[in-house]
Amino acid sequence: MRLTFLFVCLLPFVLSRHPNVLFLVVDDMRPQLGCFEGEDFPAHPHPQMHTPNIDALAARSLLLKRAHVQQAVCAPSRASVLTGRRPDTTRVHDFLHYWRETGGNFTTIPQYFKENGYKSVGMGKVFHPGHSSGQDDPISWSEKYFHADNSHWESRMHNTWLAVNDSEAEQFPLEDMQLAAHAKQTLKRLTNETQPFFLAVGFHRPHLPFVVPQRFFDLYPQEKVSLPSNPNAPIGMPEIAWADNGELRQYKDMRNGKWYGAINDTLPDEVTLNLRRAYYSAISYTDSLIGDVLSTLDDLGLRDDTIISFWADHGWQLGEHGKWSKSSNFELATHAPMMVSVPGMTDHGVVTEALTEFVDLFPSLVELTGLPAIPLCQQNSSNVLVCHEGCSFVPLITDPKRNWKRAVYSQYPRMYISGDVIMGYAMRTQEHRYTEWLTYDAGTYTPTANIHSRELYDHVIDPDENVNRVNYPEYASIVKELHSVLHAGWRKALPPNI
């Protein structure tokens, strides 16, 4: 089966069945991949990355080089991507709330495919597990959800990283190794099904702790790893923009009573270098497992019948600005890899620099598979089961340089001891990142007009976001314009004629 743009429009009528979907998800992966080398690559310096399998997939995909998540932390981001709605609509800004209880009984991507004739199978970390997804959102799947048994390794995951002896990893496979093996077995089983399949595989790395076989550490010799070029917080950054590196500080090797994650409280150089090396190793480890799954897809002769979606739930900071992890509105937190491989349409690779958002994935996959189109959500969609708050990026396959979104939007909450909530609304345009921290009404899930702080980073001269220029007189007119665009909202930033 070779898909063309015409066939996508006529799929239900000319094909015996819809194409399969392999839905690959990774955790905490910034676009530190070979296929992103260039101006969209994370802050330098960096070693040569070893990601041959993801790079090969990108070479056969629509590579969305400037895709941004809607909130840079696991549960809210995944709830947003998988429902196609923004965090203020899902009402998921943390790990405590489940969108079906707080936002509405919204249909998810795998659920929509299941309800339209697909066998929907999930494994690993697709939704954030636990209450924020109602325990992996059972209604989304056609069969029992799979999680790997990680009991052998749990007692050794108290530090931020561990280089695992390769022979021990073979005897006691790591969580993601088990996941890849189960994905391969599932692909073989699904080959015999009469239904098309939607197979979602969610890898846990490169999330902390970086527990990775030694051979992947060997790809990054210590002398090839460098310190970040910008270890201090941005000049003029408002304090509210900062997160205290709490995720990293929970690990035993970080609890030395000397580092509290405060602004400009940087880690020792040796610790920073070790963490960066371990993170790179975790990326290459994950790449190898993705390669194993894709090799099985090829061995089964399924590549030409299968759309492959690959995305990460958000980016990650590796000591840039003295910041670790995500949980912010900085570029390195919201910018994450996303690509879609469509047989017959992206075989030779398509790269776009258009600004896109992760809420765009739902309508795009629906269009590419020929399922009934889902509408754009109206202003109040809490009672609407199926709609989306993005736009399909399928037109970018045939015209990657076309006029597209004026801006893309992210947000992140902060809470004061007093109980007041401040929501940071960030907007990325072609040249700037602009953020307003607004007092937030947690009862109605809406911001007020009260501006607590603002940030402006000029990516033309400061791509690493080292200077907040919001109060510079020469930027006054730009700030005024960006304020208007931000408050006009995402609907006004959609592509023309969409």
PDB file of N, CA, C and O in Angstrom, residues 319-364:
ATOM      1  N   GLY A 319      21.475  22.156  32.521  1.00  0.00           N
ATOM      2  CA  GLY A 319      22.367  23.081  33.201  1.00  0.00           C
ATOM      3  C   GLY A 319      22.462  24.437  32.544  1.00  0.00           C
ATOM      4  O   GLY A 319      23.112  25.339  33.092  1.00  0.00           O
ATOM      5  N   GLU A 320      21.842  24.605  31.370  1.00  0.00           N
ATOM      6  CA  GLU A 320      21.765  25.944  30.789  1.00  0.00           C
ATOM      7  C   GLU A 320      20.965  26.831  31.748  1.00  0.00           C
ATOM      8  O   GLU A 320      19.921  26.419  32.269  1.00  0.00           O
ATOM      9  N   HIS A 321      21.470  28.028  31.982  1.00  0.00           N
ATOM     10  CA  HIS A 321      20.874  28.954  32.967  1.00  0.00           C
ATOM     11  C   HIS A 321      20.959  28.414  34.396  1.00  0.00           C
ATOM     12  O   HIS A 321      20.297  28.939  35.293  1.00  0.00           O
ATOM     13  N   GLY A 322      21.739  27.351  34.609  1.00  0.00           N
ATOM     14  CA  GLY A 322      21.766  26.705  35.914  1.00  0.00           C
ATOM     15  C   GLY A 322      20.502  25.910  36.185  1.00  0.00           C
ATOM     16  O   GLY A 322      20.254  25.477  37.309  1.00  0.00           O
ATOM     17  N   LYS A 323      19.714  25.675  35.141  1.00  0.00           N
ATOM     18  CA  LYS A 323      18.411  25.018  35.266  1.00  0.00           C
ATOM     19  C   LYS A 323      18.498  23.584  34.784  1.00  0.00           C
ATOM     20  O   LYS A 323      19.159  23.285  33.791  1.00  0.00           O
ATOM     21  N   TRP A 324      17.795  22.701  35.514  1.00  0.00           N
ATOM     22  CA  TRP A 324      17.724  21.291  35.143  1.00  0.00           C
ATOM     23  C   TRP A 324      16.267  20.863  35.015  1.00  0.00           C
ATOM     24  O   TRP A 324      15.401  21.367  35.705  1.00  0.00           O
ATOM     25  N   SER A 325      16.045  19.951  34.098  1.00  0.00           N
ATOM     26  CA  SER A 325      14.717  19.383  33.892  1.00  0.00           C
ATOM     27  C   SER A 325      13.851  20.316  33.039  1.00  0.00           C
ATOM     28  O   SER A 325      14.357  21.032  32.180  1.00  0.00           O
ATOM     29  N   LYS A 326      12.543  20.298  33.269  1.00  0.00           N
ATOM     30  CA  LYS A 326      11.596  21.053  32.436  1.00  0.00           C
ATOM     31  C   LYS A 326      10.917  22.092  33.337  1.00  0.00           C
ATOM     32  O   LYS A 326      11.579  22.945  33.893  1.00  0.00           O
ATOM     33  N   SER A 327       9.590  22.069  33.395  1.00  0.00           N
ATOM     34  CA  SER A 327       8.822  22.891  34.348  1.00  0.00           C
ATOM     35  C   SER A 327       9.092  24.388  34.217  1.00  0.00           C
ATOM     36  O   SER A 327       9.244  25.088  35.215  1.00  0.00           O
ATOM     37  N   SER A 328       9.172  24.865  32.991  1.00  0.00           N
ATOM     38  CA  SER A 328       9.379  26.291  32.766  1.00  0.00           C
ATOM     39  C   SER A 328       8.812  26.668  31.405  1.00  0.00           C
ATOM     40  O   SER A 328       8.306  25.816  30.664  1.00  0.00           O
ATOM     41  N   ASN A 329       8.922  27.944  31.074  1.00  0.00           N
ATOM     42  CA  ASN A 329       8.491  28.434  29.758  1.00  0.00           C
ATOM     43  C   ASN A 329       9.671  28.771  28.861  1.00  0.00           C
ATOM     44  O   ASN A 329       9.493  29.440  27.831  1.00  0.00           O
ATOM     45  N   PHE A 330      10.861  28.329  29.204  1.00  0.00           N
ATOM     46  CA  PHE A 330      12.022  28.580  28.358  1.00  0.00           C
ATOM     47  C   PHE A 330      11.976  27.698  27.104  1.00  0.00           C
ATOM     48  O   PHE A 330      11.344  26.636  27.080  1.00  0.00           O
ATOM     49  N   GLU A 331      12.681  28.141  26.076  1.00  0.00           N
ATOM     50  CA  GLU A 331      12.724  27.426  24.803  1.00  0.00           C
ATOM     51  C   GLU A 331      13.127  25.964  24.958  1.00  0.00           C
ATOM     52  O   GLU A 331      12.534  25.070  24.360  1.00  0.00           O
ATOM     53  N   LEU A 332      14.147  25.713  25.771  1.00  0.00           N
ATOM     54  CA  LEU A 332      14.634  24.345  25.920  1.00  0.00           C
ATOM     55  C   LEU A 332      13.627  23.431  26.608  1.00  0.00           C
ATOM     56  O   LEU A 332      13.748  22.213  26.529  1.00  0.00           O
ATOM     57  N   ALA A 333      12.638  23.996  27.283  1.00  0.00           N
ATOM     58  CA  ALA A 333      11.613  23.194  27.931  1.00  0.00           C
ATOM     59  C   ALA A 333      10.424  22.928  27.006  1.00  0.00           C
ATOM     60  O   ALA A 333       9.880  21.814  26.982  1.00  0.00           O
ATOM     61  N   THR A 334      10.012  23.916  26.218  1.00  0.00           N
ATOM     62  CA  THR A 334       8.810  23.750  25.385  1.00  0.00           C
ATOM     63  C   THR A 334       9.104  23.171  24.001  1.00  0.00           C
ATOM     64  O   THR A 334       8.209  22.608  23.361  1.00  0.00           O
ATOM     65  N   HIS A 335      10.325  23.301  23.539  1.00  0.00           N
ATOM     66  CA  HIS A 335      10.700  22.820  22.200  1.00  0.00           C
ATOM     67  C   HIS A 335      11.043  21.342  22.281  1.00  0.00           C
ATOM     68  O   HIS A 335      11.923  20.936  23.046  1.00  0.00           O
ATOM     69  N   ALA A 336      10.359  20.516  21.498  1.00  0.00           N
ATOM     70  CA  ALA A 336      10.561  19.066  21.562  1.00  0.00           C
ATOM     71  C   ALA A 336      10.424  18.459  20.168  1.00  0.00           C
ATOM     72  O   ALA A 336       9.788  19.038  19.289  1.00  0.00           O
ATOM     73  N   PRO A 337      11.012  17.276  19.963  1.00  0.00           N
ATOM     74  CA  PRO A 337      10.931  16.651  18.640  1.00  0.00           C
ATOM     75  C   PRO A 337       9.547  16.088  18.332  1.00  0.00           C
ATOM     76  O   PRO A 337       8.874  15.533  19.203  1.00  0.00           O
ATOM     77  N   MET A 338       9.143  16.257  17.090  1.00  0.00           N
ATOM     78  CA  MET A 338       7.919  15.637  16.582  1.00  0.00           C
ATOM     79  C   MET A 338       8.098  15.405  15.087  1.00  0.00           C
ATOM     80  O   MET A 338       8.590  16.280  14.373  1.00  0.00           O
ATOM     81  N   MET A 339       7.704  14.230  14.632  1.00  0.00           N
ATOM     82  CA  MET A 339       7.773  13.891  13.205  1.00  0.00           C
ATOM     83  C   MET A 339       6.716  12.841  12.897  1.00  0.00           C
ATOM     84  O   MET A 339       6.280  12.092  13.781  1.00  0.00           O
ATOM     85  N   VAL A 340       6.315  12.784  11.627  1.00  0.00           N
ATOM     86  CA  VAL A 340       5.341  11.793  11.168  1.00  0.00           C
ATOM     87  C   VAL A 340       5.808  11.251   9.827  1.00  0.00           C
ATOM     88  O   VAL A 340       6.050  12.019   8.888  1.00  0.00           O
ATOM     89  N   SER A 341       5.924   9.935   9.753  1.00  0.00           N
ATOM     90  CA  SER A 341       6.320   9.259   8.514  1.00  0.00           C
ATOM     91  C   SER A 341       5.072   8.698   7.839  1.00  0.00           C
ATOM     92  O   SER A 341       4.330   7.908   8.445  1.00  0.00           O
ATOM     93  N   VAL A 342       4.858   9.115   6.593  1.00  0.00           N
ATOM     94  CA  VAL A 342       3.649   8.721   5.860  1.00  0.00           C
ATOM     95  C   VAL A 342       4.067   8.072   4.547  1.00  0.00           C
ATOM     96  O   VAL A 342       4.589   8.755   3.651  1.00  0.00           O
ATOM     97  N   PRO A 343       3.895   6.766   4.397  1.00  0.00           N
ATOM     98  CA  PRO A 343       4.316   6.092   3.164  1.00  0.00           C
ATOM     99  C   PRO A 343       3.708   6.746   1.929  1.00  0.00           C
ATOM    100  O   PRO A 343       2.513   7.072   1.889  1.00  0.00           O
ATOM    101  N   GLY A 344       4.572   6.964   0.938  1.00  0.00           N
ATOM    102  CA  GLY A 344       4.121   7.556  -0.312  1.00  0.00           C
ATOM    103  C   GLY A 344       4.060   9.066  -0.308  1.00  0.00           C
ATOM    104  O   GLY A 344       3.926   9.682  -1.357  1.00  0.00           O
ATOM    105  N   MET A 345       4.168   9.679   0.867  1.00  0.00           N
ATOM    106  CA  MET A 345       4.090  11.135   0.967  1.00  0.00           C
ATOM    107  C   MET A 345       5.368  11.756   1.513  1.00  0.00           C
ATOM    108  O   MET A 345       5.726  12.869   1.142  1.00  0.00           O
ATOM    109  N   THR A 346       6.057  11.055   2.413  1.00  0.00           N
ATOM    110  CA  THR A 346       7.256  11.624   3.032  1.00  0.00           C
ATOM    111  C   THR A 346       8.473  10.722   2.843  1.00  0.00           C
ATOM    112  O   THR A 346       9.435  10.812   3.597  1.00  0.00           O
ATOM    113  N   ASP A 347       8.440   9.839   1.854  1.00  0.00           N
ATOM    114  CA  ASP A 347       9.501   8.845   1.696  1.00  0.00           C
ATOM    115  C   ASP A 347      10.890   9.459   1.548  1.00  0.00           C
ATOM    116  O   ASP A 347      11.892   8.850   1.938  1.00  0.00           O
ATOM    117  N   HIS A 348      10.972  10.640   0.973  1.00  0.00           N
ATOM    118  CA  HIS A 348      12.270  11.285   0.756  1.00  0.00           C
ATOM    119  C   HIS A 348      12.546  12.374   1.795  1.00  0.00           C
ATOM    120  O   HIS A 348      13.537  13.103   1.676  1.00  0.00           O
ATOM    121  N   GLY A 349      11.691  12.452   2.780  1.00  0.00           N
ATOM    122  CA  GLY A 349      11.899  13.405   3.859  1.00  0.00           C
ATOM    123  C   GLY A 349      11.404  14.797   3.513  1.00  0.00           C
ATOM    124  O   GLY A 349      11.658  15.306   2.411  1.00  0.00           O
ATOM    125  N   VAL A 350      10.686  15.392   4.438  1.00  0.00           N
ATOM    126  CA  VAL A 350      10.212  16.772   4.302  1.00  0.00           C
ATOM    127  C   VAL A 350      10.554  17.484   5.607  1.00  0.00           C
ATOM    128  O   VAL A 350      10.236  16.987   6.690  1.00  0.00           O
ATOM    129  N   VAL A 351      11.209  18.608   5.507  1.00  0.00           N
ATOM    130  CA  VAL A 351      11.591  19.376   6.693  1.00  0.00           C
ATOM    131  C   VAL A 351      10.891  20.727   6.649  1.00  0.00           C
ATOM    132  O   VAL A 351      10.929  21.409   5.624  1.00  0.00           O
ATOM    133  N   THR A 352      10.251  21.082   7.747  1.00  0.00           N
ATOM    134  CA  THR A 352       9.609  22.396   7.799  1.00  0.00           C
ATOM    135  C   THR A 352      10.092  23.164   9.020  1.00  0.00           C
ATOM    136  O   THR A 352      10.293  22.600  10.088  1.00  0.00           O
ATOM    137  N   GLU A 353      10.275  24.465   8.835  1.00  0.00           N
ATOM    138  CA  GLU A 353      10.621  25.388   9.921  1.00  0.00           C
ATOM    139  C   GLU A 353       9.380  26.139  10.413  1.00  0.00           C
ATOM    140  O   GLU A 353       9.498  27.042  11.244  1.00  0.00           O
ATOM    141  N   ALA A 354       8.220  25.745   9.920  1.00  0.00           N
ATOM    142  CA  ALA A 354       6.981  26.404  10.354  1.00  0.00           C
ATOM    143  C   ALA A 354       6.747  26.153  11.834  1.00  0.00           C
ATOM    144  O   ALA A 354       7.044  25.064  12.354  1.00  0.00           O
ATOM    145  N   LEU A 355       6.221  27.143  12.520  1.00  0.00           N
ATOM    146  CA  LEU A 355       5.867  26.983  13.933  1.00  0.00           C
ATOM    147  C   LEU A 355       4.648  26.087  14.051  1.00  0.00           C
ATOM    148  O   LEU A 355       3.609  26.329  13.433  1.00  0.00           O
ATOM    149  N   THR A 356       4.783  25.019  14.824  1.00  0.00           N
ATOM    150  CA  THR A 356       3.685  24.080  15.027  1.00  0.00           C
ATOM    151  C   THR A 356       3.568  23.765  16.514  1.00  0.00           C
ATOM    152  O   THR A 356       4.459  24.061  17.309  1.00  0.00           O
ATOM    153  N   GLU A 357       2.443  23.137  16.871  1.00  0.00           N
ATOM    154  CA  GLU A 357       2.160  22.816  18.265  1.00  0.00           C
ATOM    155  C   GLU A 357       1.745  21.355  18.393  1.00  0.00           C
ATOM    156  O   GLU A 357       1.247  20.750  17.442  1.00  0.00           O
ATOM    157  N   PHE A 358       1.893  20.829  19.585  1.00  0.00           N
ATOM    158  CA  PHE A 358       1.579  19.426  19.775  1.00  0.00           C
ATOM    159  C   PHE A 358       0.075  19.150  19.741  1.00  0.00           C
ATOM    160  O   PHE A 358      -0.331  18.007  19.493  1.00  0.00           O
ATOM    161  N   VAL A 359      -0.760  20.166  19.960  1.00  0.00           N
ATOM    162  CA  VAL A 359      -2.201  19.975  19.779  1.00  0.00           C
ATOM    163  C   VAL A 359      -2.558  19.769  18.306  1.00  0.00           C
ATOM    164  O   VAL A 359      -3.694  19.418  17.991  1.00  0.00           O
ATOM    165  N   ASP A 360      -1.613  19.971  17.413  1.00  0.00           N
ATOM    166  CA  ASP A 360      -1.851  19.757  15.978  1.00  0.00           C
ATOM    167  C   ASP A 360      -1.813  18.282  15.587  1.00  0.00           C
ATOM    168  O   ASP A 360      -2.247  17.928  14.483  1.00  0.00           O
ATOM    169  N   LEU A 361      -1.285  17.433  16.465  1.00  0.00           N
ATOM    170  CA  LEU A 361      -1.072  16.036  16.081  1.00  0.00           C
ATOM    171  C   LEU A 361      -2.388  15.283  15.870  1.00  0.00           C
ATOM    172  O   LEU A 361      -2.520  14.507  14.920  1.00  0.00           O
ATOM    173  N   PHE A 362      -3.361  15.488  16.752  1.00  0.00           N
ATOM    174  CA  PHE A 362      -4.633  14.754  16.659  1.00  0.00           C
ATOM    175  C   PHE A 362      -5.306  14.975  15.301  1.00  0.00           C
ATOM    176  O   PHE A 362      -5.567  14.003  14.565  1.00  0.00           O
ATOM    177  N   PRO A 363      -5.600  16.220  14.898  1.00  0.00           N
ATOM    178  CA  PRO A 363      -6.264  16.388  13.601  1.00  0.00           C
ATOM    179  C   PRO A 363      -5.412  15.929  12.424  1.00  0.00           C
ATOM    180  O   PRO A 363      -5.949  15.508  11.393  1.00  0.00           O
ATOM    181  N   SER A 364      -4.082  15.981  12.576  1.00  0.00           N
ATOM    182  CA  SER A 364      -3.202  15.565  11.481  1.00  0.00           C
ATOM    183  C   SER A 364      -3.285  14.060  11.250  1.00  0.00           C
ATOM    184  O   SER A 364      -3.414  13.594  10.110  1.00  0.00           O
TER     185      SER A 364
END
